[in-house]
mmCIF file of C-alpha atoms and ligand atoms in Angstrom:
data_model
loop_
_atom_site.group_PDB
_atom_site.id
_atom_site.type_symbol
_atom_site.label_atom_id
_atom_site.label_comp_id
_atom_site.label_asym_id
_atom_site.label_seq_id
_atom_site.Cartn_x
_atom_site.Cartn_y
_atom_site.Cartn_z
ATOM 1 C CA UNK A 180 191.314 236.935 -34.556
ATOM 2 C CA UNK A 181 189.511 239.363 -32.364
ATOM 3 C CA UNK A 182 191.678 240.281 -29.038
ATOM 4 C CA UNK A 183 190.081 239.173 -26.061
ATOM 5 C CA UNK A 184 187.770 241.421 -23.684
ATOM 6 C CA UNK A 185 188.990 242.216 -20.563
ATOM 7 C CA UNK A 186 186.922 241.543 -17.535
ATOM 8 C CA UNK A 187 188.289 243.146 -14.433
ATOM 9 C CA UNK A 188 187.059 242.804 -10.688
ATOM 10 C CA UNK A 189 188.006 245.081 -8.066
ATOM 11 C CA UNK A 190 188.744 244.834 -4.342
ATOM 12 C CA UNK A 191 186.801 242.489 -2.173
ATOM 13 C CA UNK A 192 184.998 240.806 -5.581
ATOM 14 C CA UNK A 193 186.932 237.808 -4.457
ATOM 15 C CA UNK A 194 184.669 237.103 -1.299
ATOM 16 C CA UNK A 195 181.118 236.934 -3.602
ATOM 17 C CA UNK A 196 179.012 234.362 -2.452
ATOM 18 C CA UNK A 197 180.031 234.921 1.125
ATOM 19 C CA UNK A 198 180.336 239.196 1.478
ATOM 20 C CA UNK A 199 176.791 240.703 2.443
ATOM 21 C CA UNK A 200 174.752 237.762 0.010
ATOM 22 C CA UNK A 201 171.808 240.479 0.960
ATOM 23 C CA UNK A 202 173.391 243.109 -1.174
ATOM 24 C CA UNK A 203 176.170 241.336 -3.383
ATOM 25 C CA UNK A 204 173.767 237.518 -4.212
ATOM 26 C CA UNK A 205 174.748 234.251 -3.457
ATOM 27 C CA UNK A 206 176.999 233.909 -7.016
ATOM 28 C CA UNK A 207 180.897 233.803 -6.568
ATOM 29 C CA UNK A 208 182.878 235.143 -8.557
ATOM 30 C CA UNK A 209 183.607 232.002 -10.203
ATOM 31 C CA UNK A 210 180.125 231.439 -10.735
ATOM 32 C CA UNK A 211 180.424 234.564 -13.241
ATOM 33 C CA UNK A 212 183.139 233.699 -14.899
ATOM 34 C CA UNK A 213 182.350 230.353 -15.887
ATOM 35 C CA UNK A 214 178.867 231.880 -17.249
ATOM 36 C CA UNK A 215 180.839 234.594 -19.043
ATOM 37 C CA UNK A 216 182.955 232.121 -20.308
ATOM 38 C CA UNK A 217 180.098 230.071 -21.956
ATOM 39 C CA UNK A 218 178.582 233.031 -23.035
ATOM 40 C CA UNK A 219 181.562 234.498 -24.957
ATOM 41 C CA UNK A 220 182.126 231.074 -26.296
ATOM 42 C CA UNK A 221 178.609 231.468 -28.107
ATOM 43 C CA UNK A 222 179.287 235.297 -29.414
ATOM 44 C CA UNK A 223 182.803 234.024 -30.916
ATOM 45 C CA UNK A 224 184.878 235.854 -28.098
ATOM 46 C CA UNK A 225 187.526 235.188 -25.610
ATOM 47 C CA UNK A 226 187.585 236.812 -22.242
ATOM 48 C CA UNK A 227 190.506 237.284 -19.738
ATOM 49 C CA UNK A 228 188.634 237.374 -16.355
ATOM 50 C CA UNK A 229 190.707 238.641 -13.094
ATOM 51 C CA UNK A 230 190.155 240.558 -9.366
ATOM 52 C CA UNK A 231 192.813 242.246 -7.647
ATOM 53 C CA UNK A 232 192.482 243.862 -4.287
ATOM 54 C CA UNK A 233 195.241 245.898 -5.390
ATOM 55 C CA UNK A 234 194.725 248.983 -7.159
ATOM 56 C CA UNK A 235 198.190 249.191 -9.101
ATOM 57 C CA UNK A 236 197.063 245.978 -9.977
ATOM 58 C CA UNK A 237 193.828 247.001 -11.523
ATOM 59 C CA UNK A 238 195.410 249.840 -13.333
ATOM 60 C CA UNK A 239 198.349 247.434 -14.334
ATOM 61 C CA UNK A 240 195.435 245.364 -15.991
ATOM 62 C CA UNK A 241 193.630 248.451 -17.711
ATOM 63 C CA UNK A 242 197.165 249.180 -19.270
ATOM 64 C CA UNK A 243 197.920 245.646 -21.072
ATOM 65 C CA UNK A 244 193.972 245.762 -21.811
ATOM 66 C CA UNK A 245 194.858 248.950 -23.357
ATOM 67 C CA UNK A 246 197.199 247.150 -26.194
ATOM 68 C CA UNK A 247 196.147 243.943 -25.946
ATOM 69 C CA UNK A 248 191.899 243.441 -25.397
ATOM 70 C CA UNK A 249 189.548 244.528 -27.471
ATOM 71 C CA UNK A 250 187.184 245.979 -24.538
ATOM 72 C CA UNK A 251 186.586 246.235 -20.969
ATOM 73 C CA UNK A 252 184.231 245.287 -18.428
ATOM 74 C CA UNK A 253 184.886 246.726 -15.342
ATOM 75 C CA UNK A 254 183.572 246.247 -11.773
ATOM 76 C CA UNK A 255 186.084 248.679 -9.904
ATOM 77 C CA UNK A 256 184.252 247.780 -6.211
ATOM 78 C CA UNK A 257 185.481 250.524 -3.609
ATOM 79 C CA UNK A 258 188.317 251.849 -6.266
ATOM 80 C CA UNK A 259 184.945 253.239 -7.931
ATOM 81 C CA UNK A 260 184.039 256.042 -5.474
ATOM 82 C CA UNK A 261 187.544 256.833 -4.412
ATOM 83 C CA UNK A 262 190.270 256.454 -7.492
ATOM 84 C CA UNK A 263 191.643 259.482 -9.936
ATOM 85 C CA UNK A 264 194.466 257.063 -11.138
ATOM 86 C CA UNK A 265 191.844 254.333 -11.875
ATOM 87 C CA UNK A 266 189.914 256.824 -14.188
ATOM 88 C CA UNK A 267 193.232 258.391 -16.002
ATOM 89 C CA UNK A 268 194.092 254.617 -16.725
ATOM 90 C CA UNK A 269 190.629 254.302 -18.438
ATOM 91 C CA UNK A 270 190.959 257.456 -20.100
ATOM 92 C CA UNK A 271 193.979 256.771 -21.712
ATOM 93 C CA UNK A 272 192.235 253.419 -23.153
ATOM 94 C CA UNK A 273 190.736 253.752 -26.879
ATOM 95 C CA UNK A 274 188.376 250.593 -26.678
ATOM 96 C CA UNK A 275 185.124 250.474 -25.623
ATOM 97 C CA UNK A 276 184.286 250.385 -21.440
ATOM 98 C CA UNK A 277 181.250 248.977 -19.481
ATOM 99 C CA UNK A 278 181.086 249.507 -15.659
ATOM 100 C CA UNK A 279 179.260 246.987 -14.029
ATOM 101 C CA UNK A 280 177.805 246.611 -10.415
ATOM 102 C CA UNK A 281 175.990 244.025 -8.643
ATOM 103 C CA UNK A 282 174.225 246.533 -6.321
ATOM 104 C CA UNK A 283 172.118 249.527 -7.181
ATOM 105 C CA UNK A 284 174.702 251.715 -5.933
ATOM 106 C CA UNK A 285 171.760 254.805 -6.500
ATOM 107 C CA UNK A 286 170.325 253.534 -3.597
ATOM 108 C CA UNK A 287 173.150 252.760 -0.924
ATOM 109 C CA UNK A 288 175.034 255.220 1.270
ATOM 110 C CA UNK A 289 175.459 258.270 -0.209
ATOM 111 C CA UNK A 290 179.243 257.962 -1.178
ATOM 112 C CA UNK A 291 178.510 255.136 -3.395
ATOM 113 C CA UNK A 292 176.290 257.712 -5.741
ATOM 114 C CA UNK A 293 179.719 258.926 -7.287
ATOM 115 C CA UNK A 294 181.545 257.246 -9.735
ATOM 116 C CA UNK A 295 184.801 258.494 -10.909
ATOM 117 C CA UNK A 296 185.063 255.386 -13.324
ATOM 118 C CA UNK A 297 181.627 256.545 -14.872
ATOM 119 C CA UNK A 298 183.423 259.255 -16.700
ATOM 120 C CA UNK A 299 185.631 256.789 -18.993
ATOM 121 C CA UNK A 300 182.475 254.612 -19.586
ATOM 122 C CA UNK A 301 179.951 253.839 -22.645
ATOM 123 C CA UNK A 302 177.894 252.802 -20.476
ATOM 124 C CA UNK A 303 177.157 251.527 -16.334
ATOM 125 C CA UNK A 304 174.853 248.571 -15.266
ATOM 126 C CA UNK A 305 173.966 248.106 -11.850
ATOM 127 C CA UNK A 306 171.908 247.272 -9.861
ATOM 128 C CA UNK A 307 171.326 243.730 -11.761
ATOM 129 C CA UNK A 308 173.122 241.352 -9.995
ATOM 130 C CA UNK A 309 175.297 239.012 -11.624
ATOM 131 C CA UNK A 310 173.435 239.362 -14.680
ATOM 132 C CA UNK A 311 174.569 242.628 -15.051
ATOM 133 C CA UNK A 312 177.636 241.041 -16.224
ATOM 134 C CA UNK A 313 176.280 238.946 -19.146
ATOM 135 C CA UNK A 314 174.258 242.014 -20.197
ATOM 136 C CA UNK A 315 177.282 244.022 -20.530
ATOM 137 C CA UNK A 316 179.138 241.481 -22.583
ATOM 138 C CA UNK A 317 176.190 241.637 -24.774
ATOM 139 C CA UNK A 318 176.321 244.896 -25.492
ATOM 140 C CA UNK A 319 180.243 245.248 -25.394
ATOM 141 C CA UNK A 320 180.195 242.495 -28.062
ATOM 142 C CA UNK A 321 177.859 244.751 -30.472
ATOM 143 C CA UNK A 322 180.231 247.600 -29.756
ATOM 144 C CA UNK A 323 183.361 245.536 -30.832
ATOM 145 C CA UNK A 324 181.912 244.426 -33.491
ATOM 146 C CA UNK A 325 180.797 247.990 -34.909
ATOM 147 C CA UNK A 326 184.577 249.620 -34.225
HETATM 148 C C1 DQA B 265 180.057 247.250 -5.979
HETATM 149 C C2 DQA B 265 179.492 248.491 -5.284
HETATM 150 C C3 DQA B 265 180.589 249.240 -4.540
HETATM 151 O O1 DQA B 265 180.048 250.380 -3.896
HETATM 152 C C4 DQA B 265 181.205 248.358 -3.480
HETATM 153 O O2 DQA B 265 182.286 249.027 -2.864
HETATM 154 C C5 DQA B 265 181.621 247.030 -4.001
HETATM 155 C C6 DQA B 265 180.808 246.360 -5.006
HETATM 156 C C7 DQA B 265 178.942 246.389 -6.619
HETATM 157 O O3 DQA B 265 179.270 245.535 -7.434
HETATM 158 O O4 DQA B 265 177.769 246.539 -6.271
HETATM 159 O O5 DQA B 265 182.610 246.453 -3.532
HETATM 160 O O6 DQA B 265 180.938 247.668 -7.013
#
């Protein structure tokens, strides 16, 4: 059985639906998972789906993903623009990584334009909303599949 595909959710992720609906949508963050979920349930694969405002947490979570998931999908929020130790977690992962974020962050404030987590990534979707999410599981499952 394929390991499951880690889907991880940074600081703040918690408050979707209610944080800046303008920038972020009106979807919680249960509202993704539960599309995820039926999603991954068509393409054959599990998903463990969490948020931490912590960011030992977060790198706690990249670790187990490390031995036990099959790929990430990662929406590191503010940890994004700000965290080394986020990025040497992901760099020390050998499975495939998408970074995912609701907002264009190209055309926000200026300190959103860098990404530290980019670095460890196959690949970054933003700007897409919620969707963004499904559309990385898409292609994450394709990558999985090809390893
Ligand atoms: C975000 C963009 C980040 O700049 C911001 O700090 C977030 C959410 C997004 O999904 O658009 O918390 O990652």
């Amino acid at each position: 059985m394929t390991k499951p595909i880690y889907i991880l959710n940074g600081p703040n992720l918690n408050l979707l639906g209610e944080r800046e609906p303008e920038v972020y949508g009106t979807d919680t963050l249960d509202d993704i998972r539960r599309a995820l979920e039926a999603q991954a349930e068509g393409l054959g694969l599990t998903l463990v789906f969490r948020q931490t405002n912590a960011e030992g947490q977060l790198i706690d979570w990249v670790q187990e993903a490390r031995d036990e998931g099959s790929g990430i999908i990662i929406n590191p929020a503010g940890l994004t623009h700000s965290s080394v130790a986020l990025l040497d977690a992901l760099l020390a992962v050998d499975i495939p990584i998408i970074e995912v974020h609701l907002s264009n962050i190209h055309r926000r404030e200026r300190f959103r334009r860098f990404s530290y987590v980019s670095r460890a990534a196959a690949g970054v979707i933003c700007g897409l909303g919620a969707r963004g999410y499904g559309l990385a599981l898409e292609a994450l499952a394709d990558m999985v599949e090809k390893r």
